[in-house]
XYZ file of C-alpha atoms in Angstrom:
248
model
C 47.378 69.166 105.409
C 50.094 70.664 107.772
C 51.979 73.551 106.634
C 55.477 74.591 107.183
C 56.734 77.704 108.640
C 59.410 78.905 107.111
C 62.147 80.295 109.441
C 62.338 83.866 109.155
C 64.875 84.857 106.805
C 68.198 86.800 108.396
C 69.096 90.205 107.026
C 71.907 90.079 104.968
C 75.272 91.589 106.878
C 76.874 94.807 105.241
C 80.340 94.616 105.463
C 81.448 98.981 104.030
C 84.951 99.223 102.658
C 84.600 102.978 103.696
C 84.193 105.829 106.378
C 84.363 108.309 104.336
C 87.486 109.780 106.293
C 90.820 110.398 104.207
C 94.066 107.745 104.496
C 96.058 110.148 106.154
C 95.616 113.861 107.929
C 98.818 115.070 106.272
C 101.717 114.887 104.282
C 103.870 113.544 106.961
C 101.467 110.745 108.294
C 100.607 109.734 104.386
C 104.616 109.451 103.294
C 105.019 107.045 106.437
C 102.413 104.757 105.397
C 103.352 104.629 102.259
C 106.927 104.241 103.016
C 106.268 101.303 105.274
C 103.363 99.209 103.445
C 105.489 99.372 100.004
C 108.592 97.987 101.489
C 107.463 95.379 102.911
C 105.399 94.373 100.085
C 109.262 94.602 98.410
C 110.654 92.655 101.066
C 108.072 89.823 100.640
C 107.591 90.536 96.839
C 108.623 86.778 95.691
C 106.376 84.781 98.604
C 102.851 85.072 96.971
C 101.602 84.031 101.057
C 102.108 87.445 102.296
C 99.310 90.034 102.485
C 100.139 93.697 102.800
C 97.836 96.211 102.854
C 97.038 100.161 104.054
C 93.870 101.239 105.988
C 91.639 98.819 104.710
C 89.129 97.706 107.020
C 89.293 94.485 109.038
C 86.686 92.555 110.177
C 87.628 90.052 112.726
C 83.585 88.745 113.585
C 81.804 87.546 110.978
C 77.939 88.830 111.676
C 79.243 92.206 113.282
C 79.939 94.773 111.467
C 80.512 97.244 113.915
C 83.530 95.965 114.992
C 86.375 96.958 112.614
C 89.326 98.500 112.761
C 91.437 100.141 109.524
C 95.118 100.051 110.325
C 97.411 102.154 108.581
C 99.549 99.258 107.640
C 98.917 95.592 108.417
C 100.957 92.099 107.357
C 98.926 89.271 107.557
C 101.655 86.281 106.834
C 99.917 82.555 105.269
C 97.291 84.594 103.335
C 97.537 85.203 99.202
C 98.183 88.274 97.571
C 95.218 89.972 95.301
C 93.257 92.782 96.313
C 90.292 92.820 98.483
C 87.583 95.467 99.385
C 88.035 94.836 103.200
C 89.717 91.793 104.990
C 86.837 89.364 106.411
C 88.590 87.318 108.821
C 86.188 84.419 108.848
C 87.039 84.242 104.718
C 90.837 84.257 105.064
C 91.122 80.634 107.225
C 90.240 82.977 110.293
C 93.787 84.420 109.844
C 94.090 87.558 111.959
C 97.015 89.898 110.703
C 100.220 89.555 112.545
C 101.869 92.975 112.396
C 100.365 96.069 112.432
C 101.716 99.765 112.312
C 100.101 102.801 113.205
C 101.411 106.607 112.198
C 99.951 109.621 114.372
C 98.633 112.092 113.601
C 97.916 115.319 115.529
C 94.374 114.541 115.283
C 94.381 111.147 117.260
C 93.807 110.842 120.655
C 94.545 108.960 123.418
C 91.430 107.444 124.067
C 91.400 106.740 120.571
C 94.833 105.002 119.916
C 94.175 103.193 123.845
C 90.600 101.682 122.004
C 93.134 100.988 119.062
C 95.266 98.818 121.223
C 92.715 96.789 123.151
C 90.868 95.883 119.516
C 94.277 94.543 118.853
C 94.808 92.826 121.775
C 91.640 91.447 121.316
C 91.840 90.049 117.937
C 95.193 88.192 117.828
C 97.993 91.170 117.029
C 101.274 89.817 117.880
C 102.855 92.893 116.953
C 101.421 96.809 117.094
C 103.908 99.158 116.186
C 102.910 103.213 117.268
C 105.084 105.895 115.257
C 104.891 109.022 115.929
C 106.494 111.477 113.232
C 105.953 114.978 115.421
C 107.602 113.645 118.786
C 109.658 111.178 116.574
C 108.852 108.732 119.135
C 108.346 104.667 118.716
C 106.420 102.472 120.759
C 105.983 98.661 120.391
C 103.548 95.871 121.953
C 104.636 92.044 121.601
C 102.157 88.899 121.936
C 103.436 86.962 124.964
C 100.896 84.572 127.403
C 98.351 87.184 128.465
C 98.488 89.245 125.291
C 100.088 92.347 124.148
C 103.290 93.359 126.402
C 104.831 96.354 126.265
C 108.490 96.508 124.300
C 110.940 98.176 126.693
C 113.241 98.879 124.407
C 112.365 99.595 120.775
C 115.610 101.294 119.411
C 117.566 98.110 117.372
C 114.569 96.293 118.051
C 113.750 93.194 115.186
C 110.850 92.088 114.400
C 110.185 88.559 115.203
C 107.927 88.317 112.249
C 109.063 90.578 109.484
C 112.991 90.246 110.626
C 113.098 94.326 110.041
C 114.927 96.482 112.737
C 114.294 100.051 113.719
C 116.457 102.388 114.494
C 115.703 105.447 116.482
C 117.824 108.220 114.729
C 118.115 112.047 115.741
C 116.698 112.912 112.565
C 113.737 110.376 112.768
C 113.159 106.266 112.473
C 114.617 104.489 110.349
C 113.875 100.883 109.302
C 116.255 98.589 108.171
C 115.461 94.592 105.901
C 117.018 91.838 107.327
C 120.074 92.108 104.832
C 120.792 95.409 106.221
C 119.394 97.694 103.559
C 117.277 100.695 104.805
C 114.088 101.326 103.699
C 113.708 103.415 101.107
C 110.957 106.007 100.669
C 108.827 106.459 97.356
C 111.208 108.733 95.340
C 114.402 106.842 96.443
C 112.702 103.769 94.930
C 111.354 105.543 92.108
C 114.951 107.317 91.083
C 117.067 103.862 91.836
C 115.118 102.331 89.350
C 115.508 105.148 86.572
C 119.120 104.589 87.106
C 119.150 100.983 87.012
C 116.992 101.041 83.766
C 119.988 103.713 82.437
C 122.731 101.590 83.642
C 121.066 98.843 81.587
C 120.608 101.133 78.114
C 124.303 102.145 78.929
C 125.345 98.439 78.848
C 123.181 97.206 76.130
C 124.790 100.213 73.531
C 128.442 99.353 74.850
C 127.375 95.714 74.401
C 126.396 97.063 70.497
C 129.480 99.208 69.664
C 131.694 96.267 71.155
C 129.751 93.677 69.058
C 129.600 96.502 65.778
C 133.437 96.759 66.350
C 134.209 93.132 66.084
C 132.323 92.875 63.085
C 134.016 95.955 61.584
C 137.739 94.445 62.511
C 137.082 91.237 60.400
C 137.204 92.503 57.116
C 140.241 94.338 57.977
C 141.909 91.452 59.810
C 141.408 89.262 56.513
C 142.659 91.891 54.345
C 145.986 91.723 56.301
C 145.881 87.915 55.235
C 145.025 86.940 58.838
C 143.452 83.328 59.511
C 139.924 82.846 60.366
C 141.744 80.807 63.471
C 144.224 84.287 64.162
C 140.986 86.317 64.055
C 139.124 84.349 66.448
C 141.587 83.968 69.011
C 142.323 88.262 68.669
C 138.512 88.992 68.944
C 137.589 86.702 71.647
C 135.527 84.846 69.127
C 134.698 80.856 68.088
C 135.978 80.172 64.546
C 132.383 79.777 63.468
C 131.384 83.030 64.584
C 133.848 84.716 62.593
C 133.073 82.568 59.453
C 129.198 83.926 59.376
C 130.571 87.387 60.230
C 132.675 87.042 57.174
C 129.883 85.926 54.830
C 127.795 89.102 55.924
């Protein structure tokens, strides 16, 4: 009887979700992330093919798990929504994210932020964006034949991708949608929608008192010996409307 030897079974790959290491070094570097990954997730809020997503890690090589990268905002356009504990490339139709920003920090250096580029190169970038909040100074890299080219001139420039522009201001960057609305930080968004939802109550109780008003004038208006046809036509009303009113 002939045996079979069994192959030797492959340890299984361990893919961490974690360094250990906070999102941001500060305040500053944290509110630009932030700022950034939440807009565009606005900006793309109705197409559910657009994943947005703050330094999660990204593994481009399936079997190697040393090579990952965590950028502190990446787009990837043609994958789905949902959340995900690290972005396997080889599990999202090998779709490498298309746009990615990075905010510095004091703490990064330049060794650090040139390995940062050449992993993007690398991997199939087409867009690196380089902020820095201190020196309020903007660098960009755009895919071209040989890989990631330098932007000469990033002040006004527009994203091929994304269709944002960025604007170089004294008092810091500014980005701007592709209907010419700025980007608007955490509180902005927060306080424009407490006024919106006030605007709304205000219009809903004047819609109530208007309605109230209408309802109150009928009773009057027959008293006066009015028609139910008069009444209409003075309130704005359909004849039948004002008949149920009456019978209330």
């Amino acid at each position: 009887m002939v045996s079979q030897i069994q192959p030797p079974t492959q340890p299984e790959v361990i893919y961490p979700d974690s360094d250990g290491q906070p999102v941001a070094n500060n305040t500053i570097q944290f509110g630009w992330i932030v700022e950034i990954k939440q807009n565009i997730e606005w900006l793309f809020a109705n197409d559910p093919n657009v994943f947005v997503a703050g330094d999660l890690f990204w593994y481009p090589v399936e079997g190697r798990n040393k090579i990952v990268n965590a950028p502190d905002v990446m787009v990837v356009l043609g994958r789905p929504k949902g959340d995900r504990l690290c972005y396997q490339q080889w599990k999202e139709e090998g779709v490498a994210p298309q746009v990615v920003f990075e905010i510095l920090s004091p703490s990064n250096t330049q060794i650090e932020m040139d390995k940062k580029l050449l992993f993007y190169d690398r991997y199939g970038v087409e867009e690196y964006y380089i902020y820095d909040p201190d020196r309020n100074n903007l660098c960009g890299w755009l895919r071209g034949e040989d890989g990631l080219d330098v932007i000469p001139q990033m002040d006004h420039w527009v994203s091929p991708r994304l269709k944002i522009q960025f604007a170089l201001l004294p008092e810091g960057l500014q980005l701007y949608r592709p209907d010419g609305e700025r980007f608007l930080t955490y509180t902005e968004i927060s306080r424009n929608a407490e006024q919106e939802r006030q605007r709304a109550e205000q219009e809903r109780q004047r819609a109530e008192l208007a309605e109230q008003a209408r309802r109150d004038a009928i009773p009057r208006l027959l008293q006066m010996n009015l028609s139910i046809e008069q009444i209409a036509q003075a309130l704005a009303l359909s004849v039948e409307e004002v008949r149920t009113l009456a019978q209330e």
